[in-house]
Short mmCIF file of C-alpha atoms in Angstrom, two decimals:
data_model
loop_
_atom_site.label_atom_id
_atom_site.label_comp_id
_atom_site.label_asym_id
_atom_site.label_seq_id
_atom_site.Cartn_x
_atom_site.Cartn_y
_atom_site.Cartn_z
CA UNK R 1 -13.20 -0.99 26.64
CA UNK R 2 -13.33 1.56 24.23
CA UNK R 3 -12.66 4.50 26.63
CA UNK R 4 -11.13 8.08 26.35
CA UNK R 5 -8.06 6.56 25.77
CA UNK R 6 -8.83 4.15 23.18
CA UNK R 7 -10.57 6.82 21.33
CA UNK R 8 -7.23 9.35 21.94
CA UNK R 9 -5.28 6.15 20.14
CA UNK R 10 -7.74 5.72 17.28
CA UNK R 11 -7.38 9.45 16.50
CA UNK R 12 -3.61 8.92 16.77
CA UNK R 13 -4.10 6.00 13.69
CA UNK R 14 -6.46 7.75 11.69
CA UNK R 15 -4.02 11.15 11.74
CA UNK R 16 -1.04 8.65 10.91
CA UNK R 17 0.90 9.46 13.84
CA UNK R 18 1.48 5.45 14.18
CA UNK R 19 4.90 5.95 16.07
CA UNK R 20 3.12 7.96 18.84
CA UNK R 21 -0.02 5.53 18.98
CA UNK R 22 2.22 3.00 19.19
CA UNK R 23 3.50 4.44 21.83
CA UNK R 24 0.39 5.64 23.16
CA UNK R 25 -0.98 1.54 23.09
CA UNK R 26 2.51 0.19 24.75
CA UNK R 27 2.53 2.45 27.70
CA UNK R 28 -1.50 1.95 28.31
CA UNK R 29 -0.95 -1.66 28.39
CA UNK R 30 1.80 -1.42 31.01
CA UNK R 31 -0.92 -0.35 33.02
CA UNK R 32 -2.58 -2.97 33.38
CA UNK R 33 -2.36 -6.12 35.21
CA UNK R 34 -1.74 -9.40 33.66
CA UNK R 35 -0.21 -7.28 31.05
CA UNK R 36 -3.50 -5.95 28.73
CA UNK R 37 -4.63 -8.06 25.48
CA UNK R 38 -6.40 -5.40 25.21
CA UNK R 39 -3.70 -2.83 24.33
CA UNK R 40 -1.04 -5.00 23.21
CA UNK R 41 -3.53 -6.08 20.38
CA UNK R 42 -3.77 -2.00 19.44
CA UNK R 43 0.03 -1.76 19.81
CA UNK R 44 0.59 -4.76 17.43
CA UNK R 45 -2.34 -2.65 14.57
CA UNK R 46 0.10 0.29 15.18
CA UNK R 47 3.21 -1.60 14.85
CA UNK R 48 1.73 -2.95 11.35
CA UNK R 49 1.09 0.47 9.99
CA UNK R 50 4.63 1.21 10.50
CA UNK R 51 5.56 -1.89 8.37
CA UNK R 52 7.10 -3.55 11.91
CA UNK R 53 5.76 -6.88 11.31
CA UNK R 54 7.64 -9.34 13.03
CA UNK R 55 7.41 -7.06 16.45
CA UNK R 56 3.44 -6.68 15.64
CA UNK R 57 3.36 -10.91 15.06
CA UNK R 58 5.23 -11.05 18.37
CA UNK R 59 2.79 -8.33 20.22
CA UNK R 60 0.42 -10.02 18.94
CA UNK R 61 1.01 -13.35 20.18
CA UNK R 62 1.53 -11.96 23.72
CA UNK R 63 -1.98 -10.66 23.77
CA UNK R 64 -2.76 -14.34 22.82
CA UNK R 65 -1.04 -16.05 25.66
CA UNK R 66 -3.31 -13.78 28.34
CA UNK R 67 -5.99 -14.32 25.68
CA UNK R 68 -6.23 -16.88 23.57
CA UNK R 69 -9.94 -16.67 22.27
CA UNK R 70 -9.43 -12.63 21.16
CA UNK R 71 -9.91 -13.00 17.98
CA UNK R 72 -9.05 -9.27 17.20
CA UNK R 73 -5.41 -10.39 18.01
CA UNK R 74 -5.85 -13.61 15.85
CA UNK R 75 -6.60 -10.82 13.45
CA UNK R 76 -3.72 -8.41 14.12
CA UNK R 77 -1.52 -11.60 13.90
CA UNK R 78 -2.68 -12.97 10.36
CA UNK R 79 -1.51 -9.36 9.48
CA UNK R 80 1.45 -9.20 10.98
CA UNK R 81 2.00 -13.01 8.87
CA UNK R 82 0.65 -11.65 5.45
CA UNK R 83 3.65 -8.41 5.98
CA UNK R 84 6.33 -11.04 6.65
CA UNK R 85 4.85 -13.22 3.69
CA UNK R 86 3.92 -16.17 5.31
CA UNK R 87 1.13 -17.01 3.59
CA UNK R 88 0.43 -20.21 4.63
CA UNK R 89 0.14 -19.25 8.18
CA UNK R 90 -1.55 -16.67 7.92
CA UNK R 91 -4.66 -18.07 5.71
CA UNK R 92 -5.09 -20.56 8.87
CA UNK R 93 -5.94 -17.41 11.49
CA UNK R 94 -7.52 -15.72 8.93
CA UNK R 95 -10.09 -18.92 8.68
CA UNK R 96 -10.30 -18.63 12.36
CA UNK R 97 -11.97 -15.25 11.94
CA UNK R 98 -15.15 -16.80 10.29
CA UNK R 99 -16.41 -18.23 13.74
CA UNK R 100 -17.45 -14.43 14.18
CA UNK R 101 -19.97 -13.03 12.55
CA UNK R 102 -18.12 -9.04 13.21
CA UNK R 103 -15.12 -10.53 11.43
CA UNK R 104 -16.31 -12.41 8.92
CA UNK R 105 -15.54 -10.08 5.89
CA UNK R 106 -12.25 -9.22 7.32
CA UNK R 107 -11.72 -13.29 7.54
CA UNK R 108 -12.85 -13.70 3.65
CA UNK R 109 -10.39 -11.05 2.56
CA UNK R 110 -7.52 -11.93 4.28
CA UNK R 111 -8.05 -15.42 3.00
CA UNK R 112 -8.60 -14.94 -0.63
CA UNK R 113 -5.47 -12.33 -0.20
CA UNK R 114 -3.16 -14.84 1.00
CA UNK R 115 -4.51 -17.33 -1.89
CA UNK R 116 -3.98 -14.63 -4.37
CA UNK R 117 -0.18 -13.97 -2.92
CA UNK R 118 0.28 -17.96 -3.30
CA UNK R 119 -1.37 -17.99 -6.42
CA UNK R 120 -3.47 -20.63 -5.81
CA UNK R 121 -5.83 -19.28 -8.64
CA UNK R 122 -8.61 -22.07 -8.24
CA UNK R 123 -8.82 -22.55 -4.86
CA UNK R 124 -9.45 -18.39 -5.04
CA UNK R 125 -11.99 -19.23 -7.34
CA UNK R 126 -13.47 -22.06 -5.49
CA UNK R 127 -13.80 -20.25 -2.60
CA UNK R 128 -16.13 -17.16 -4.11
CA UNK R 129 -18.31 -19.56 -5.81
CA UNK R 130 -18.65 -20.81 -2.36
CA UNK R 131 -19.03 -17.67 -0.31
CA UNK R 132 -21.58 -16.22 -3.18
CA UNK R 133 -20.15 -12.45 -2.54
CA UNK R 134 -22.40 -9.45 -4.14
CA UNK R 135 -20.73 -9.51 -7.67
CA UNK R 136 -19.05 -6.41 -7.43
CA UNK R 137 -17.00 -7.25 -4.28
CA UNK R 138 -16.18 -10.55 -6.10
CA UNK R 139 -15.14 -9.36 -9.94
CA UNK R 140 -12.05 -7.90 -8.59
CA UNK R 141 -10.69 -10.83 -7.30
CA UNK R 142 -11.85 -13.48 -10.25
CA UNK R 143 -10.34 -10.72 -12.24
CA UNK R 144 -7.01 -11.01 -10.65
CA UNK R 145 -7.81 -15.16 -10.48
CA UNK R 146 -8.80 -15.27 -14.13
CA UNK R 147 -5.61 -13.20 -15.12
CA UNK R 148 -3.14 -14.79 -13.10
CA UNK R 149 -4.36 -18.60 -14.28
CA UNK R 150 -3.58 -16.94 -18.05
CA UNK R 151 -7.50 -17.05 -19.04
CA UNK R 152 -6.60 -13.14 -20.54
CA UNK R 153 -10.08 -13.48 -22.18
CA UNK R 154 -12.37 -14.52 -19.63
CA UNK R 155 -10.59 -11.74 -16.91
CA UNK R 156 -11.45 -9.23 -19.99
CA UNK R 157 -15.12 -9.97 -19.94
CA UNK R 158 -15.41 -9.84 -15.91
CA UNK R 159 -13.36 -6.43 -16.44
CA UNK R 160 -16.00 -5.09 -18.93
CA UNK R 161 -19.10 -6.33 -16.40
CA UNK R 162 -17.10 -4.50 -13.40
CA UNK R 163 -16.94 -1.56 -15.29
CA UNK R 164 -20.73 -1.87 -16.30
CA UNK R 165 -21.74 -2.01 -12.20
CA UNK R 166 -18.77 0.66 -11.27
CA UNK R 167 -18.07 3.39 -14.41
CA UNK R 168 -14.67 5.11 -14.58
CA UNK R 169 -13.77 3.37 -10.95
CA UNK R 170 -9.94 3.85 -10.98
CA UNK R 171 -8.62 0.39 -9.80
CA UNK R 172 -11.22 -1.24 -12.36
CA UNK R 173 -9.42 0.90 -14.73
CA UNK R 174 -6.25 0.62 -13.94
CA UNK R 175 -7.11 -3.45 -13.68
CA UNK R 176 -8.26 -3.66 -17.28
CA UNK R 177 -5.51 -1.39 -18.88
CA UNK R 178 -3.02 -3.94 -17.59
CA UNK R 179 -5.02 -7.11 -19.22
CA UNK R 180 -5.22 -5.21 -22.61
CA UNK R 181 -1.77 -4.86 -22.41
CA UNK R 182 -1.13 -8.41 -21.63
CA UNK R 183 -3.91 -9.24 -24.94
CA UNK R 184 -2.96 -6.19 -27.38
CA UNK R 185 0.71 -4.67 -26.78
CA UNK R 186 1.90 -1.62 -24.59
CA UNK R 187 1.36 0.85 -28.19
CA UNK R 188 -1.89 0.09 -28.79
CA UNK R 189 -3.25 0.31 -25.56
CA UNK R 190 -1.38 3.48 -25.46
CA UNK R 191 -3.22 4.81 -28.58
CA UNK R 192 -6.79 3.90 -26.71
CA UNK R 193 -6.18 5.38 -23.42
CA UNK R 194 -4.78 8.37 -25.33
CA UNK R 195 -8.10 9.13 -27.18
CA UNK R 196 -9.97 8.75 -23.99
CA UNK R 197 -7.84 11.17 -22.11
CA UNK R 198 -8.57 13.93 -24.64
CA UNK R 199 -12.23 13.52 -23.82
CA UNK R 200 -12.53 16.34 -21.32
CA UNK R 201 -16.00 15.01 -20.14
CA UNK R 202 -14.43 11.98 -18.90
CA UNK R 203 -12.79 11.68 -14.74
CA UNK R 204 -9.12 13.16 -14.38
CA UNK R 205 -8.35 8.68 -14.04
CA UNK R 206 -8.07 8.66 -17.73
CA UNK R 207 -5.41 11.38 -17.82
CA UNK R 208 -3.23 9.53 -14.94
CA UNK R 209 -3.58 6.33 -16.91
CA UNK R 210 -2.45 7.71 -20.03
CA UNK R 211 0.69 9.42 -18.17
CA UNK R 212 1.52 6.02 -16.38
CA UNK R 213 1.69 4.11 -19.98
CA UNK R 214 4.00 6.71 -21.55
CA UNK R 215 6.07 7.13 -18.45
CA UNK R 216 6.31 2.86 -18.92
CA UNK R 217 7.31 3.19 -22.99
CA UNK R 218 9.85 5.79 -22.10
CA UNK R 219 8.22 8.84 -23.45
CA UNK R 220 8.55 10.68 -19.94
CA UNK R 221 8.80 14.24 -21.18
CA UNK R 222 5.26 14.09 -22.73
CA UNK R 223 4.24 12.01 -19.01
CA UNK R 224 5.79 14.89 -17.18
CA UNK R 225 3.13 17.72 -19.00
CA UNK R 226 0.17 15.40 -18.68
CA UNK R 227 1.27 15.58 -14.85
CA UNK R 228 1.88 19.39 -14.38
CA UNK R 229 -1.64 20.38 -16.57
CA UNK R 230 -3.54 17.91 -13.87
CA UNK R 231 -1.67 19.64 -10.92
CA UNK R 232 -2.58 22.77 -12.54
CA UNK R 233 -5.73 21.85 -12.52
CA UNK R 234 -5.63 20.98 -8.49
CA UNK R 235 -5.05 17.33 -9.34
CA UNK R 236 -4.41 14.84 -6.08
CA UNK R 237 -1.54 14.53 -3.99
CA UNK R 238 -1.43 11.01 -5.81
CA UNK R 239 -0.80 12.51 -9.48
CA UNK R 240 1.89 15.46 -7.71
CA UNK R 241 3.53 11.98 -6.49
CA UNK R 242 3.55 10.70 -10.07
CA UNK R 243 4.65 14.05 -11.35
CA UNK R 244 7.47 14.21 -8.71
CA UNK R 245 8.56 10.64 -9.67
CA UNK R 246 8.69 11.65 -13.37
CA UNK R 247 11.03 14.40 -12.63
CA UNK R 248 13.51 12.75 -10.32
CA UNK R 249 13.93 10.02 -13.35
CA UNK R 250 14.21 12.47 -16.38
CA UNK R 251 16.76 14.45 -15.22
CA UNK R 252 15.63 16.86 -12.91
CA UNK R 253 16.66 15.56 -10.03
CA UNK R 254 17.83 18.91 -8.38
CA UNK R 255 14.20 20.19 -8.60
CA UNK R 256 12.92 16.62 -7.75
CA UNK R 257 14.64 16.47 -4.12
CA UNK R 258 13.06 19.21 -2.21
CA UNK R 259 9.68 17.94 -3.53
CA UNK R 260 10.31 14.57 -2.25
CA UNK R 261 11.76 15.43 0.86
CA UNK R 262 8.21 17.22 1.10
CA UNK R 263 6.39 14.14 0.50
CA UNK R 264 8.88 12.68 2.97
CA UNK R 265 7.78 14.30 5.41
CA UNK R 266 4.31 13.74 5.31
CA UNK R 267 4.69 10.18 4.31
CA UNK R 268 7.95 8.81 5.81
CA UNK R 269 7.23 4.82 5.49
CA UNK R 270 5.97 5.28 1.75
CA UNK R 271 8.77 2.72 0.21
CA UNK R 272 8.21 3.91 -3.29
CA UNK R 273 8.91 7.83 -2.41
CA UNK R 274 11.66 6.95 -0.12
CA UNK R 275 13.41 4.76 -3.01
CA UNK R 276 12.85 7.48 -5.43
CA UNK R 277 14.12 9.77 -3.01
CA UNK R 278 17.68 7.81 -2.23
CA UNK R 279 18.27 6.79 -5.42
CA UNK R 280 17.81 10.65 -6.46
CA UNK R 281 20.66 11.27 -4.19
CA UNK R 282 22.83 8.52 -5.68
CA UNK R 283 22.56 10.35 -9.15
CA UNK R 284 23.30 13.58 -8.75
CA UNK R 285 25.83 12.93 -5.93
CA UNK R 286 23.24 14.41 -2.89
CA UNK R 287 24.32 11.47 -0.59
CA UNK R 288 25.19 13.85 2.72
CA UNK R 289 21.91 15.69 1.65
CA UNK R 290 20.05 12.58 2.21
CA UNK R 291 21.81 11.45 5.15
CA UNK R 292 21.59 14.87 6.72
CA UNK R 293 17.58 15.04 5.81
CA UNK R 294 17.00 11.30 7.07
CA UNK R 295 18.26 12.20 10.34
CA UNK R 296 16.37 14.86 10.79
CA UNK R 297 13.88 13.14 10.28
CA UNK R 298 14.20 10.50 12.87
CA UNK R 299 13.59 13.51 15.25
CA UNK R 300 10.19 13.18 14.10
CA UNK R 301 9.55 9.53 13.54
CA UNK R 302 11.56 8.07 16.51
CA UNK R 303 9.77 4.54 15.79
CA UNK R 304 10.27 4.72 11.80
CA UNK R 305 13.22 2.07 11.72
CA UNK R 306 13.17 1.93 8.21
CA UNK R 307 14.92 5.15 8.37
CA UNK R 308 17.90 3.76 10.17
CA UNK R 309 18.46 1.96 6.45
CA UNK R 310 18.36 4.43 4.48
CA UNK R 311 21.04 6.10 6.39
CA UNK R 312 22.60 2.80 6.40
CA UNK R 313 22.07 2.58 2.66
CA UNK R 314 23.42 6.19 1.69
CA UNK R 315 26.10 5.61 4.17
CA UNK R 316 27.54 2.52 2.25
CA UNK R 317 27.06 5.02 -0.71
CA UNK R 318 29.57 7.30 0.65
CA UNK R 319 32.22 5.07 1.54
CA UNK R 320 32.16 3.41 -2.01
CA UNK R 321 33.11 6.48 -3.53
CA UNK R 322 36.80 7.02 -4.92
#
């Protein structure tokens, strides 16, 4: 099955076009009779990416009725559940996925996921003592368990071990700045990561960490440098994003906008840029800007829906005002 054209559709996903593969997956499974599992199961992956869930659960469930053993769409489906946020049914497909050995992982992740999202901290825990994971695919989540059941302490020392089997790893980072808060107080954990981001032999992580806290305590000027000396510095589209964001909500919208509609561009679902982007608009009194740029940019991303409400949203805007 996996043909020229499944391979044309994967490059399609991995370049982001997910309108096109979308697209690309609907009109290959049209040609085939008895209506392709195959392809509607791709469609409903593509359909995901572009944050269409409840099309992608019904896709899905089509590829089911020719199909009902694919456990690729029982996959795709449990997805498609988790982005409408129901939980519950989607921890029973994932489940299913542990009758194959291929799926397995994907199975245990989408389960302890959905547990995490229903916060059903010992039954998260239960299950990795049960599944005995390598520890450092496991600390992460008994991190989150540990901190969401209030046990600040004991998610503290399965931080510090993470950290021992992964140095400097960003989302272990990021994951034990937000418990010290929790144990010490936003200003003192401010003060820490501040010494460590002065350390120039430590990763650039330190830097965006220390910019995120003072952008959170209101200090947004001093988050703003901290931001343009990383970008200097050929810092990652990720910290430009962060620098960007800083800008639109300190008063510099005018020089925010064109950046974001940049971003935009490149990243049309991305909620958080989009947001930022609209409520820029709002602000400064932009709102035909942002209409005009939004559809624009629905020449582009045809299947992007979420663009019809931001129109929608600007729109209302507009007719508000005296």
């Amino acid at each position: 099955m996996k043909s020229v054209s499944y391979n044309d559709f994967q490059e399609l996903m991995k370049q982001r076009r997910y309108g096109e593969a979308a697209a690309y997956a609907k009109n290959e499974s049209l040609k085939e009779s008895g209506g392709g599992e195959f392809w509607l199961t791709q469609l409903a992956r593509a359909l995901i990416r572009l944050s269409d869930f409840r099309s992608a659960l019904e896709t899905a469930r089509k590829a089911l009725e020719i199909k009902p053993d694919n456990l690729y769409a029982v996959s795709t489906a449990a997805d498609a559940l988790g982005g409408l946020k129901r939980y519950d049914e989607a921890l029973e497909h994932y489940k299913e996925l542990l009758r194959e050995p291929r799926l397995v992982r994907k199975g245990r992740k989408g389960i302890l996921s959905c547990l995490a999202a229903m916060k059903e901290w010992e039954l998260l825990l239960d299950k990795l003592a049960s599944w005995d994971l390598p520890e450092a695919e496991s600390l992460p989540w008994r991190i989150k368990a540990l901190s969401g059941a209030g046990d600040i302490d004991a998610a503290l020392e399965a931080s510090a071990r993470l950290l021992e089997l992964s140095p400097h790893t960003p989302s272990a980072l990021w994951e034990r700045t937000e418990l010290e808060i929790k144990k010490l107080g936003l200003d003192a954990v401010i003060s820490r990561i501040g010494r460590m981001a002065r350390i120039p032999s430590l990763p650039q992580i330190y830097r965006e960490i220390y910019a995120s806290l003072l952008r959170r305590a209101g200090r947004e000027n001093e988050a703003l440098d901290i931001y343009k000396a990383i970008a200097a510095g050929g810092g990652q589209s990720r910290v430009q994003k962060k620098q960007v964001f800083t800008m639109a909500k300190s008063g510099q919208e005018i020089e925010a906008i064109p950046l974001l509609e940049e971003l935009i561009r490149v990243e049309p679902e991305d909620t958080y840029l989009n947001s930022c982007y609209v409520a820029a608009c709002k602000r400064i009194d932009e709102v035909e800007r942002g209409i005009t740029f939004y559809n624009n940019l629905l020449g582009l991303f045809p299947e992007a829906k979420s663009i019809y409400g931001r129109i929608k949203s600007l729109h209302k805007h507009l007719e508000r005002k005296p």
